[in-house]
Short mmCIF file of C-alpha atoms in Angstrom, two decimals:
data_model
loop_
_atom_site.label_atom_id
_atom_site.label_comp_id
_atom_site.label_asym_id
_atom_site.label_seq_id
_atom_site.Cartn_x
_atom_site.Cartn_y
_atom_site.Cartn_z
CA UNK A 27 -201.08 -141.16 -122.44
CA UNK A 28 -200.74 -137.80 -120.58
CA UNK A 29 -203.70 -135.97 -118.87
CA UNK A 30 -205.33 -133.55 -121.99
CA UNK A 31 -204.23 -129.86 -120.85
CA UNK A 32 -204.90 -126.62 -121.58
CA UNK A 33 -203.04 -124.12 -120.59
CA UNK A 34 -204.25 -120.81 -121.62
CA UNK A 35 -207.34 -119.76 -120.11
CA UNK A 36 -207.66 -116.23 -120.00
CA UNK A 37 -208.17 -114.74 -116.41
CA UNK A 38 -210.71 -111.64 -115.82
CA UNK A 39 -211.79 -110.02 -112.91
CA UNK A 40 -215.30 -111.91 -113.43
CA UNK A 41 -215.07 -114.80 -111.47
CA UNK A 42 -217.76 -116.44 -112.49
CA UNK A 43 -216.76 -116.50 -116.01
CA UNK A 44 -213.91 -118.07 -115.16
CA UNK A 45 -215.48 -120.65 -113.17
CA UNK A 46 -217.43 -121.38 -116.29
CA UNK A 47 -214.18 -121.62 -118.35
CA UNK A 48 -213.10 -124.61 -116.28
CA UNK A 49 -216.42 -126.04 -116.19
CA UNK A 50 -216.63 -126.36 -119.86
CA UNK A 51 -212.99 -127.04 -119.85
CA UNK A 52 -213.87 -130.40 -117.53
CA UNK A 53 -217.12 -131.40 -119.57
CA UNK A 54 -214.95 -131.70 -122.61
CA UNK A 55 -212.25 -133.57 -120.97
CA UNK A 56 -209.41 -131.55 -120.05
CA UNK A 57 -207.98 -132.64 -117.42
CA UNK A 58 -205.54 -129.64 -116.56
CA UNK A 59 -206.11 -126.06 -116.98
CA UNK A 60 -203.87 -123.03 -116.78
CA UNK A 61 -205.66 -119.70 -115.47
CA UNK A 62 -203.37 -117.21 -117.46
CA UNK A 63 -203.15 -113.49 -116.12
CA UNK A 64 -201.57 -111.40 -118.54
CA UNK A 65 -199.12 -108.29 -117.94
CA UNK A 66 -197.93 -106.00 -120.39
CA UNK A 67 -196.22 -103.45 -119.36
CA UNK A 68 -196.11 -100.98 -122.47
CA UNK A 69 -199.79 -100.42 -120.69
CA UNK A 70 -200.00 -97.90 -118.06
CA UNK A 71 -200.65 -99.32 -114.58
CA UNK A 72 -199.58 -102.57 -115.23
CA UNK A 73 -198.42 -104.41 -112.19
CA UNK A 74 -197.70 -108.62 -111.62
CA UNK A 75 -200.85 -109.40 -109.49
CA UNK A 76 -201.23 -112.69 -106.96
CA UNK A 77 -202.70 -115.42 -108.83
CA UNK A 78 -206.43 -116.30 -108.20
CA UNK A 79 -206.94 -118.77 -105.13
CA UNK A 80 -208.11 -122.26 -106.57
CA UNK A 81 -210.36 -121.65 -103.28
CA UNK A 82 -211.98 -118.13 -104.47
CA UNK A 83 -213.24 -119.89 -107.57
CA UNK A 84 -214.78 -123.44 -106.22
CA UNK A 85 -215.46 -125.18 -103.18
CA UNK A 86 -215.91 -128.61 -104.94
CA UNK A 87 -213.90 -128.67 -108.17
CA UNK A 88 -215.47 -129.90 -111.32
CA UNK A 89 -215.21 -133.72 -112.20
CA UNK A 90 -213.54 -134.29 -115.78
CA UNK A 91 -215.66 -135.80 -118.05
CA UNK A 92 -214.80 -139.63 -118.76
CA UNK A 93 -212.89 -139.60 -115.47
CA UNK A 94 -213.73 -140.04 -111.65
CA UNK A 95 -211.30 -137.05 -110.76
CA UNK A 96 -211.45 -133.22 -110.32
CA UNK A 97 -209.62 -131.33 -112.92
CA UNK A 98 -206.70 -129.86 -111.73
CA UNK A 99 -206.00 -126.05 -111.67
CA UNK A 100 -202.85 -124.02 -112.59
CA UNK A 101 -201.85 -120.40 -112.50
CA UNK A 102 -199.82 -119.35 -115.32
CA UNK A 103 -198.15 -115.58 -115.88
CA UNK A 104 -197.86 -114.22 -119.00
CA UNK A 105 -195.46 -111.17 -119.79
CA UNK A 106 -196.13 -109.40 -122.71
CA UNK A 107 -192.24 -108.23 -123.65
CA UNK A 108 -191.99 -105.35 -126.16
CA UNK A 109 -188.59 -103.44 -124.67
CA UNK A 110 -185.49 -105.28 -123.26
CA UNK A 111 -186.47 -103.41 -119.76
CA UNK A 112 -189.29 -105.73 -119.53
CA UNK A 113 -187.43 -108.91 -118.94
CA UNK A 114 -185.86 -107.55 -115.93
CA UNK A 115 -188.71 -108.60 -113.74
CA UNK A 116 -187.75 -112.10 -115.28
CA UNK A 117 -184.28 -111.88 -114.23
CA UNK A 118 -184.77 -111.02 -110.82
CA UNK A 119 -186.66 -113.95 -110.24
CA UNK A 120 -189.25 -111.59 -108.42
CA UNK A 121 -191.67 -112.84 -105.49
CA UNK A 122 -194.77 -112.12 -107.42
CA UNK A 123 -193.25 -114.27 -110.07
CA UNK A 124 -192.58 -117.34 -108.35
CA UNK A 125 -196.09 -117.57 -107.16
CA UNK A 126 -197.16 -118.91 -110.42
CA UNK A 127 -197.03 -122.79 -111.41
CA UNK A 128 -196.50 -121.51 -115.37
CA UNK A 129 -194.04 -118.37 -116.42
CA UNK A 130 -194.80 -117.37 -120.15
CA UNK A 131 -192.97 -114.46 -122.01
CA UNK A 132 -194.43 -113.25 -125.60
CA UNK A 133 -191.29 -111.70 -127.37
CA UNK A 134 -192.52 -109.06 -129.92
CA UNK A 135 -189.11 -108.55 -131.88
CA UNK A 136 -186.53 -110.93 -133.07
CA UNK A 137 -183.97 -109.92 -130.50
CA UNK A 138 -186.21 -110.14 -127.62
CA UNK A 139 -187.39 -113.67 -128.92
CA UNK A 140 -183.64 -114.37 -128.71
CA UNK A 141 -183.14 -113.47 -125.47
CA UNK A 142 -186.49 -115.16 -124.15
CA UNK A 143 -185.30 -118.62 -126.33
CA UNK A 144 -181.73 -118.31 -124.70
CA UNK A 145 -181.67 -116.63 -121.23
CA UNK A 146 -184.89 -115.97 -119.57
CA UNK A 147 -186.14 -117.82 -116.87
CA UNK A 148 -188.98 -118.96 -118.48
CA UNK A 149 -191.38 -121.94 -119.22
CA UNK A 150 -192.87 -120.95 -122.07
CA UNK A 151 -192.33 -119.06 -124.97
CA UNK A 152 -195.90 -117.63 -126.67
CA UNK A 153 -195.99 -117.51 -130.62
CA UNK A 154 -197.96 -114.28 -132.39
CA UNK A 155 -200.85 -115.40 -134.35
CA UNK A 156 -203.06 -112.21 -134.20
CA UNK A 157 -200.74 -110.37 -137.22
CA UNK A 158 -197.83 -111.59 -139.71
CA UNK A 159 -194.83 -112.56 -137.96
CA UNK A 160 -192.37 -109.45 -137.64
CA UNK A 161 -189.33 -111.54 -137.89
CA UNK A 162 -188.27 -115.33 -139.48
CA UNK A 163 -187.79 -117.82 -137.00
CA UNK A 164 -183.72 -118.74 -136.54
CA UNK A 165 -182.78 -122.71 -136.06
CA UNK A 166 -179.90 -121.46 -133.32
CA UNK A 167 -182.26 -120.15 -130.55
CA UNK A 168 -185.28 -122.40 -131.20
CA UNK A 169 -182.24 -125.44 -131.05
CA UNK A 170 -181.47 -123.68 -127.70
CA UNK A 171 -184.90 -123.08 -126.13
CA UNK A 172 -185.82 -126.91 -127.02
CA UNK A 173 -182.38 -127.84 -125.09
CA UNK A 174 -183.54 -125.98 -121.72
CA UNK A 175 -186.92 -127.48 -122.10
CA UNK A 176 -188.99 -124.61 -122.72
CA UNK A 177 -191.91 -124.78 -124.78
CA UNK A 178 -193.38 -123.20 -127.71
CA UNK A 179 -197.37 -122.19 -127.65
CA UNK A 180 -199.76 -121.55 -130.47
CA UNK A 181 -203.36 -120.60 -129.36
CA UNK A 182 -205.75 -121.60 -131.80
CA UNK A 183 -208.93 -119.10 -130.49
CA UNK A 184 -208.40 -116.27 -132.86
CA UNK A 185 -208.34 -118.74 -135.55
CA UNK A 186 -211.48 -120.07 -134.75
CA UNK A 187 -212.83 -116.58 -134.63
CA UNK A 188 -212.18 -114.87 -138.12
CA UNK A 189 -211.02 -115.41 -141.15
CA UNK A 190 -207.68 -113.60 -141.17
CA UNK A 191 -206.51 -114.43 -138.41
CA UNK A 192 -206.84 -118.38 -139.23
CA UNK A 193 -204.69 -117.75 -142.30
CA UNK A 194 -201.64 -116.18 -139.52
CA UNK A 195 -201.83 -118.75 -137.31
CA UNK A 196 -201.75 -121.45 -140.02
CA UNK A 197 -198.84 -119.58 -142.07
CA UNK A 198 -196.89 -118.55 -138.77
CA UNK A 199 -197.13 -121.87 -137.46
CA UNK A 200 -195.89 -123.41 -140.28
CA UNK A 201 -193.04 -121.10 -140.40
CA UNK A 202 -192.35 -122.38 -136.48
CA UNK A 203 -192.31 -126.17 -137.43
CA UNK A 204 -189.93 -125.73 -140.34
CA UNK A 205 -187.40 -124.79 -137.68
CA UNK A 206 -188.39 -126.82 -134.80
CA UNK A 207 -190.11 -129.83 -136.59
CA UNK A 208 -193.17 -130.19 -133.92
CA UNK A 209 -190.97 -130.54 -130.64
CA UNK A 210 -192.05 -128.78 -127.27
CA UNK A 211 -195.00 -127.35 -129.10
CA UNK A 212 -198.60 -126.77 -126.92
CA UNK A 213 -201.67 -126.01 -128.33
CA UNK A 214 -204.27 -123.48 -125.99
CA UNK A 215 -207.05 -122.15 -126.76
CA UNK A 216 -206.83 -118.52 -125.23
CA UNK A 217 -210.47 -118.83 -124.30
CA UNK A 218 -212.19 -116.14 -122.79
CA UNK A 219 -215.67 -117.45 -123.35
CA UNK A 220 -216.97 -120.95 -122.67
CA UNK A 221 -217.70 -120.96 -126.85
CA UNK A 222 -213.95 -120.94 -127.78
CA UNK A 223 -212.78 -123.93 -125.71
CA UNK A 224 -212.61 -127.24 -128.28
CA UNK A 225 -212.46 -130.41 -127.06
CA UNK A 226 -208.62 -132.25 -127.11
CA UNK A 227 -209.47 -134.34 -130.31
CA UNK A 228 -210.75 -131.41 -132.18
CA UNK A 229 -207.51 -129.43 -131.07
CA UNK A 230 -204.88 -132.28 -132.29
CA UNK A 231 -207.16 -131.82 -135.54
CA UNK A 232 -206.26 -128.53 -135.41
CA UNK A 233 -202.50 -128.92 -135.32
CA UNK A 234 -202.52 -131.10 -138.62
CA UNK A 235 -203.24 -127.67 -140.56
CA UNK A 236 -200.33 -126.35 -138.60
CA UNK A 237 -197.75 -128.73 -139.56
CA UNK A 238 -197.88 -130.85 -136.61
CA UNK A 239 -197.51 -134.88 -137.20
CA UNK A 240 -200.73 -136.88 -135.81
CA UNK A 241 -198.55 -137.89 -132.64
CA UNK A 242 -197.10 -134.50 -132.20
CA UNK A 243 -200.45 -133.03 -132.32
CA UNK A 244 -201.77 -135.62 -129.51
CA UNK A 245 -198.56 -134.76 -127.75
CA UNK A 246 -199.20 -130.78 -127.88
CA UNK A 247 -202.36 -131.07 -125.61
CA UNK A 248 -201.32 -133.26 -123.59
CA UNK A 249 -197.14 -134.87 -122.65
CA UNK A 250 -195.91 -131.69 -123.56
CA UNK A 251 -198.25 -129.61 -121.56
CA UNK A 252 -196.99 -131.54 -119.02
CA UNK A 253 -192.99 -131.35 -119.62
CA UNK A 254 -194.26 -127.48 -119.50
CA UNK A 255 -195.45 -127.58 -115.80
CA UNK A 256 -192.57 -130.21 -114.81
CA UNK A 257 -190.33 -127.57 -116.21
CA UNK A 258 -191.58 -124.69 -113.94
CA UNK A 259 -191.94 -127.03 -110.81
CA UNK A 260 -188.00 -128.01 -111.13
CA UNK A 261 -187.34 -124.14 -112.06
CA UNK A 262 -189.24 -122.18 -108.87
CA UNK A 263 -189.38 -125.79 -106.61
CA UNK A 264 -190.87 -123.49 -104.26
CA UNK A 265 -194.96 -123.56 -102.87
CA UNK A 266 -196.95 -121.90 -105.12
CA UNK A 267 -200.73 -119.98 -105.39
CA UNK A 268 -202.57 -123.10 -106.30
CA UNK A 269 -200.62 -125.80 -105.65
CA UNK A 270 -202.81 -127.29 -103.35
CA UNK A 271 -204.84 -128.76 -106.30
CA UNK A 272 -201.91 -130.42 -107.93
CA UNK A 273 -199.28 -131.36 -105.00
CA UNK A 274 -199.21 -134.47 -103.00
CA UNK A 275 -197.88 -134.12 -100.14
CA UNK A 276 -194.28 -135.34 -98.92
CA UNK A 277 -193.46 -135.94 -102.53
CA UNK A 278 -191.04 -134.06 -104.88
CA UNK A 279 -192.65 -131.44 -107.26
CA UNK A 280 -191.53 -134.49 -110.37
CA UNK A 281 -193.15 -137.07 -108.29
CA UNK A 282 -196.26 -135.08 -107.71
CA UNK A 283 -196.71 -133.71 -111.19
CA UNK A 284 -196.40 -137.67 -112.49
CA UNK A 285 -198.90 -138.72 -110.11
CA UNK A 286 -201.34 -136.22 -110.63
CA UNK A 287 -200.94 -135.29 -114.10
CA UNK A 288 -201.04 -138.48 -116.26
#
């Protein structure tokens, strides 16, 4: 069985919160991480930042629980896309972009979750659980995103945290597995405290109330987390912020991720 990932751990400007993220992420026994910076650019001021140096955060990474090996770090960008003008970054393939192991978009109409399912250069596509879904999910573009291998993310932290929000995420989510019927689905946690982070097993629990199947649900935090970073390492086969941690040198970016991520 794959490595247990999760990829969505939120990044602040508090490093040391961070740092405890992936040490509580590594106690539990995750044995990837994604450190997700978030842009949306509806915000004033909001500009694609480098991602955060593996180095800046530890000089001896923490050692997975159950394992003899460090955990392995990622950087992930998420763009928040709420006008067609925000993809364009996306399109051009920008520099900034390409520094990050994991590219996420987080369509908030049906056409732009369209366009992100059928033409963005993307690894991941990010689900809204926060609020009722604005549009229903369509078989033709979820058939399409599954065919260029992207991946389909629901975090389960604002389900954890209240009431209403639980009973989104559940209904949303089973709205998404009607369609696409568990494939290239990852479950994250969104964590921006140590608190919200729940061990693998407890996760795959999780995805039972969301429609997942018992293997899919094993397979969310972990082989398709996976397919999710292989994805963006054939996509931008390019060094990248971070890298250092999950590499091996002289081998391919496939051959590297196999080694190091199983």
């Amino acid at each position: 069985m794959a490595a247990f990932a999760d990829l969505d751990l939120r990044a602040g400007s508090d490093l040391k919160a961070l740092r405890g993220l992936v040490e509580t992420a590594a106690h539990l026994g995750y044995s990837v991480v994604a450190i997700n910076h978030i842009v949306d650019f509806k915000e004033k001021k909001q500009e694609i930042e480098k991602p955060v140096a593996v180095s800046e955060l530890f000089t001896t990474l923490p050692i997975v629980q159950g394992k003899s090996r460090p955990i392995k770090i990622l950087t992930r960008l998420t763009i928040i896309v709420t006008d067609p003008s925000h993809c364009n970054v996306l399109r051009a393939t920008s520099s900034r972009v390409r520094l990050y192991d994991i590219v996420a978009v987080f369509p908030k109409t049906e056409k732009l979750f369209h366009v992100a399912c059928t033409h963005l250069d993307v690894d991941l596509v990010c689900i809204t659980v926060t609020e009722k879904l604005p549009f229903y999910f369509k078989r033709p573009p979820i058939n399409v995103a599954i065919d260029r291998g992207l991946g389909f993310e629901l975090v389960y932290g604002p389900a954890i945290r209240d009431a209403t929000m639980r009973r989104y995420t559940i209904s949303n989510a089973l709205n998404l597995m009607q369609i696409c019927r568990g494939k290239n689905v990852i479950l994250s946690s969104a964590a921006e405290r140590p608190l919200e982070i729940r061990g693998p097993y407890d996760v795959a629990n999780l995805g039972l109330l969301f429609g997942l199947s018992e293997n899919e649900a094993k397979a969310a935090v972990s082989t398709n987390c996976r397919a999710v970073f292989l994805h963006g390492a054939v996509a931008r086969p390019v060094p990248m912020a971070g890298s250092d941690c999950i590499r091996c040198h002289g081998e391919s970016n496939g051959e590297a991720l196999l080694c190091s991520l199983t």
